[in-house]
């Protein structure tokens, strides 16, 4: 972490106050002329380096990737899985950080990991409920059709499988002499 503080000479180390400023500016003992404040871009880069070098960064990245995988198509999910592999990320820089040197950053990293974990749960809940609902509907549909309407995929011909069970039976509300295709008039609603 000491290396990160030395990235920009205008940022003082914890507990050193004005001494760091005078050493960084090259003026010994002259606390009256502090160096110019660092630019926002420099501070942003410093924060990025501190976060990327933190020991909890791999778990933060993993939690973020897990959030992104929720509801993603299989191709995207596998790509995210590939990105999330530790050997692909290059975990060497993350292992260098030590917990305790910057308690505020430690607290931030832990809180953000917890937040991402809860967010993933919240994102997953409606999808899990929908999947459960569809499974229930499919089993009820199968029971109603006597097991003849089993589909192997969501877009397979369920109606075609059901048609095989309906043939030979009288469908309520239709005359036997009325054809399936001839029953629609010009308005689309009139019987033929």
mmCIF file of C-alpha atoms in Angstrom:
data_model
loop_
_atom_site.group_PDB
_atom_site.id
_atom_site.type_symbol
_atom_site.label_atom_id
_atom_site.label_comp_id
_atom_site.label_asym_id
_atom_site.label_seq_id
_atom_site.Cartn_x
_atom_site.Cartn_y
_atom_site.Cartn_z
ATOM 1 C CA UNK A 1 0.000 0.000 0.000
ATOM 2 C CA UNK A 2 2.972 2.289 0.609
ATOM 3 C CA UNK A 3 3.747 2.052 -3.089
ATOM 4 C CA UNK A 4 0.261 3.263 -3.937
ATOM 5 C CA UNK A 5 0.646 6.377 -1.811
ATOM 6 C CA UNK A 6 3.874 7.187 -3.572
ATOM 7 C CA UNK A 7 2.187 7.217 -6.990
ATOM 8 C CA UNK A 8 1.322 10.871 -6.616
ATOM 9 C CA UNK A 9 3.546 13.111 -4.486
ATOM 10 C CA UNK A 10 0.669 15.409 -3.477
ATOM 11 C CA UNK A 11 -1.168 12.709 -1.548
ATOM 12 C CA UNK A 12 0.009 12.413 2.007
ATOM 13 C CA UNK A 13 0.387 9.134 3.814
ATOM 14 C CA UNK A 14 -1.809 8.509 6.824
ATOM 15 C CA UNK A 15 -0.534 10.213 9.951
ATOM 16 C CA UNK A 16 2.192 12.183 8.219
ATOM 17 C CA UNK A 17 0.165 15.318 7.452
ATOM 18 C CA UNK A 18 2.335 18.256 6.392
ATOM 19 C CA UNK A 19 5.601 16.342 6.555
ATOM 20 C CA UNK A 20 4.649 14.338 3.482
ATOM 21 C CA UNK A 21 3.783 17.510 1.628
ATOM 22 C CA UNK A 22 7.097 19.123 2.361
ATOM 23 C CA UNK A 23 9.019 15.987 1.420
ATOM 24 C CA UNK A 24 6.970 15.542 -1.727
ATOM 25 C CA UNK A 25 7.444 19.135 -2.800
ATOM 26 C CA UNK A 26 11.180 19.014 -2.196
ATOM 27 C CA UNK A 27 11.124 21.969 0.199
ATOM 28 C CA UNK A 28 12.428 20.971 3.625
ATOM 29 C CA UNK A 29 10.319 22.310 6.487
ATOM 30 C CA UNK A 30 8.309 24.776 4.358
ATOM 31 C CA UNK A 31 4.718 23.892 5.250
ATOM 32 C CA UNK A 32 3.397 27.266 4.028
ATOM 33 C CA UNK A 33 3.629 26.378 0.329
ATOM 34 C CA UNK A 34 1.877 23.038 -0.237
ATOM 35 C CA UNK A 35 2.074 21.475 -3.682
ATOM 36 C CA UNK A 36 -0.851 22.011 -6.023
ATOM 37 C CA UNK A 37 -3.726 19.595 -5.424
ATOM 38 C CA UNK A 38 -3.714 16.479 -7.589
ATOM 39 C CA UNK A 39 -5.997 16.461 -10.602
ATOM 40 C CA UNK A 40 -9.221 14.435 -10.413
ATOM 41 C CA UNK A 41 -7.852 12.084 -13.066
ATOM 42 C CA UNK A 42 -4.806 11.340 -10.905
ATOM 43 C CA UNK A 43 -7.011 10.688 -7.871
ATOM 44 C CA UNK A 44 -9.241 8.406 -9.913
ATOM 45 C CA UNK A 45 -6.275 6.410 -11.137
ATOM 46 C CA UNK A 46 -4.950 6.160 -7.586
ATOM 47 C CA UNK A 47 -8.303 4.868 -6.328
ATOM 48 C CA UNK A 48 -8.475 2.333 -9.158
ATOM 49 C CA UNK A 49 -4.980 1.117 -8.313
ATOM 50 C CA UNK A 50 -5.846 0.819 -4.618
ATOM 51 C CA UNK A 51 -9.024 -1.144 -5.354
ATOM 52 C CA UNK A 52 -7.354 -3.427 -7.917
ATOM 53 C CA UNK A 53 -4.477 -4.078 -5.525
ATOM 54 C CA UNK A 54 -6.726 -4.888 -2.569
ATOM 55 C CA UNK A 55 -6.816 -8.423 -1.228
ATOM 56 C CA UNK A 56 -10.610 -8.629 -1.571
ATOM 57 C CA UNK A 57 -10.618 -7.531 -5.218
ATOM 58 C CA UNK A 58 -10.915 -11.099 -6.617
ATOM 59 C CA UNK A 59 -14.031 -11.725 -4.506
ATOM 60 C CA UNK A 60 -15.449 -8.340 -5.563
ATOM 61 C CA UNK A 61 -14.857 -9.179 -9.215
ATOM 62 C CA UNK A 62 -16.348 -12.635 -8.769
ATOM 63 C CA UNK A 63 -19.492 -11.204 -7.134
ATOM 64 C CA UNK A 64 -19.851 -8.698 -9.969
ATOM 65 C CA UNK A 65 -19.513 -11.411 -12.611
ATOM 66 C CA UNK A 66 -22.102 -13.551 -10.820
ATOM 67 C CA UNK A 67 -24.540 -10.613 -10.975
ATOM 68 C CA UNK A 68 -23.921 -10.200 -14.687
ATOM 69 C CA UNK A 69 -24.539 -13.914 -15.324
ATOM 70 C CA UNK A 70 -28.077 -13.765 -13.894
ATOM 71 C CA UNK A 71 -30.477 -14.034 -16.812
ATOM 72 C CA UNK A 72 -27.696 -13.883 -19.395
ATOM 73 C CA UNK A 73 -27.842 -16.127 -22.460
ATOM 74 C CA UNK A 74 -25.667 -19.253 -22.189
ATOM 75 C CA UNK A 75 -23.037 -17.848 -24.569
ATOM 76 C CA UNK A 76 -22.631 -14.693 -22.487
ATOM 77 C CA UNK A 77 -22.648 -16.660 -19.228
ATOM 78 C CA UNK A 78 -19.847 -18.913 -20.473
ATOM 79 C CA UNK A 79 -17.864 -15.872 -21.620
ATOM 80 C CA UNK A 80 -18.311 -14.273 -18.186
ATOM 81 C CA UNK A 81 -17.264 -17.550 -16.563
ATOM 82 C CA UNK A 82 -14.103 -17.513 -18.678
ATOM 83 C CA UNK A 83 -13.342 -13.929 -17.659
ATOM 84 C CA UNK A 84 -13.910 -14.771 -14.005
ATOM 85 C CA UNK A 85 -11.368 -17.569 -13.834
ATOM 86 C CA UNK A 86 -8.510 -16.618 -11.474
ATOM 87 C CA UNK A 87 -5.756 -17.702 -13.861
ATOM 88 C CA UNK A 88 -7.281 -15.524 -16.595
ATOM 89 C CA UNK A 89 -7.605 -12.471 -14.309
ATOM 90 C CA UNK A 90 -3.980 -12.470 -13.295
ATOM 91 C CA UNK A 91 -4.403 -12.694 -9.539
ATOM 92 C CA UNK A 92 -0.797 -11.701 -8.778
ATOM 93 C CA UNK A 93 -1.535 -8.004 -8.279
ATOM 94 C CA UNK A 94 -4.506 -8.671 -6.050
ATOM 95 C CA UNK A 95 -2.529 -10.857 -3.670
ATOM 96 C CA UNK A 96 -0.096 -8.025 -2.961
ATOM 97 C CA UNK A 97 -2.580 -5.910 -0.983
ATOM 98 C CA UNK A 98 -2.857 -6.320 2.757
ATOM 99 C CA UNK A 99 -5.951 -5.919 4.870
ATOM 100 C CA UNK A 100 -5.690 -3.358 7.629
ATOM 101 C CA UNK A 101 -3.495 -0.762 5.938
ATOM 102 C CA UNK A 102 -6.539 1.237 4.832
ATOM 103 C CA UNK A 103 -9.531 0.424 7.063
ATOM 104 C CA UNK A 104 -11.891 2.575 4.991
ATOM 105 C CA UNK A 105 -11.022 0.683 1.824
ATOM 106 C CA UNK A 106 -11.308 -2.640 3.679
ATOM 107 C CA UNK A 107 -14.775 -1.670 4.888
ATOM 108 C CA UNK A 108 -15.778 -0.491 1.405
ATOM 109 C CA UNK A 109 -14.627 -3.710 -0.247
ATOM 110 C CA UNK A 110 -16.432 -5.910 2.284
ATOM 111 C CA UNK A 111 -19.633 -3.851 2.079
ATOM 112 C CA UNK A 112 -19.597 -3.823 -1.710
ATOM 113 C CA UNK A 113 -19.082 -7.597 -1.867
ATOM 114 C CA UNK A 114 -22.061 -8.094 0.472
ATOM 115 C CA UNK A 115 -24.129 -5.650 -1.582
ATOM 116 C CA UNK A 116 -23.356 -7.470 -4.839
ATOM 117 C CA UNK A 117 -24.218 -10.796 -3.238
ATOM 118 C CA UNK A 118 -27.613 -9.495 -2.083
ATOM 119 C CA UNK A 119 -28.174 -7.891 -5.485
ATOM 120 C CA UNK A 120 -27.565 -11.233 -7.206
ATOM 121 C CA UNK A 121 -30.135 -12.852 -4.919
ATOM 122 C CA UNK A 122 -32.653 -10.116 -5.727
ATOM 123 C CA UNK A 123 -31.986 -10.469 -9.463
ATOM 124 C CA UNK A 124 -32.303 -14.254 -9.314
ATOM 125 C CA UNK A 125 -35.521 -14.375 -7.304
ATOM 126 C CA UNK A 126 -37.968 -13.379 -10.114
ATOM 127 C CA UNK A 127 -36.241 -15.693 -12.590
ATOM 128 C CA UNK A 128 -36.364 -18.596 -10.139
ATOM 129 C CA UNK A 129 -40.050 -17.899 -9.437
ATOM 130 C CA UNK A 130 -40.817 -17.775 -13.163
ATOM 131 C CA UNK A 131 -38.965 -21.051 -13.771
ATOM 132 C CA UNK A 132 -40.862 -22.685 -10.911
ATOM 133 C CA UNK A 133 -44.160 -21.356 -12.257
ATOM 134 C CA UNK A 134 -43.434 -22.654 -15.762
ATOM 135 C CA UNK A 135 -42.461 -26.063 -14.387
ATOM 136 C CA UNK A 136 -45.750 -26.217 -12.477
ATOM 137 C CA UNK A 137 -47.738 -25.160 -15.543
ATOM 138 C CA UNK A 138 -45.944 -27.739 -17.708
ATOM 139 C CA UNK A 139 -46.704 -30.540 -15.234
ATOM 140 C CA UNK A 140 -50.363 -29.463 -15.007
ATOM 141 C CA UNK A 141 -50.579 -29.286 -18.790
ATOM 142 C CA UNK A 142 -49.086 -32.758 -19.061
ATOM 143 C CA UNK A 143 -51.642 -34.108 -16.566
ATOM 144 C CA UNK A 144 -54.530 -32.466 -18.446
ATOM 145 C CA UNK A 145 -53.407 -33.893 -21.765
ATOM 146 C CA UNK A 146 -52.836 -37.352 -20.393
ATOM 147 C CA UNK A 147 -49.092 -37.216 -20.845
ATOM 148 C CA UNK A 148 -49.282 -36.800 -24.639
ATOM 149 C CA UNK A 149 -48.027 -33.209 -24.739
ATOM 150 C CA UNK A 150 -44.457 -33.561 -23.676
ATOM 151 C CA UNK A 151 -42.061 -31.066 -25.211
ATOM 152 C CA UNK A 152 -38.321 -31.342 -25.353
ATOM 153 C CA UNK A 153 -37.751 -27.613 -25.755
ATOM 154 C CA UNK A 154 -39.767 -24.478 -25.041
ATOM 155 C CA UNK A 155 -40.411 -23.894 -28.756
ATOM 156 C CA UNK A 156 -41.053 -27.459 -29.888
ATOM 157 C CA UNK A 157 -44.438 -28.332 -31.327
ATOM 158 C CA UNK A 158 -46.546 -28.711 -28.189
ATOM 159 C CA UNK A 159 -49.658 -27.980 -30.211
ATOM 160 C CA UNK A 160 -48.727 -30.683 -32.719
ATOM 161 C CA UNK A 161 -48.267 -33.217 -29.951
ATOM 162 C CA UNK A 162 -51.627 -32.206 -28.494
ATOM 163 C CA UNK A 163 -53.342 -32.421 -31.910
ATOM 164 C CA UNK A 164 -52.613 -36.130 -32.011
ATOM 165 C CA UNK A 165 -54.648 -36.623 -28.825
ATOM 166 C CA UNK A 166 -57.534 -34.431 -30.020
ATOM 167 C CA UNK A 167 -58.081 -36.152 -33.384
ATOM 168 C CA UNK A 168 -61.032 -38.470 -33.328
ATOM 169 C CA UNK A 169 -62.696 -36.616 -30.432
ATOM 170 C CA UNK A 170 -65.404 -34.002 -30.766
ATOM 171 C CA UNK A 171 -64.199 -30.551 -29.772
ATOM 172 C CA UNK A 172 -66.927 -28.671 -27.818
ATOM 173 C CA UNK A 173 -68.369 -25.623 -29.618
ATOM 174 C CA UNK A 174 -67.559 -26.860 -33.164
ATOM 175 C CA UNK A 175 -69.799 -28.597 -35.671
ATOM 176 C CA UNK A 176 -68.331 -31.782 -37.102
ATOM 177 C CA UNK A 177 -68.825 -30.483 -40.656
ATOM 178 C CA UNK A 178 -66.955 -27.232 -39.925
ATOM 179 C CA UNK A 179 -63.301 -27.332 -41.007
ATOM 180 C CA UNK A 180 -60.477 -25.924 -38.895
ATOM 181 C CA UNK A 181 -59.212 -23.525 -41.532
ATOM 182 C CA UNK A 182 -62.591 -22.559 -42.962
ATOM 183 C CA UNK A 183 -63.937 -21.256 -39.657
ATOM 184 C CA UNK A 184 -62.469 -17.770 -39.958
ATOM 185 C CA UNK A 185 -64.366 -15.109 -41.939
ATOM 186 C CA UNK A 186 -63.269 -11.752 -43.295
ATOM 187 C CA UNK A 187 -63.181 -10.065 -39.892
ATOM 188 C CA UNK A 188 -61.154 -12.871 -38.437
ATOM 189 C CA UNK A 189 -63.794 -13.541 -35.789
ATOM 190 C CA UNK A 190 -66.839 -14.701 -37.766
ATOM 191 C CA UNK A 191 -67.593 -18.439 -38.030
ATOM 192 C CA UNK A 192 -67.443 -19.842 -41.539
#
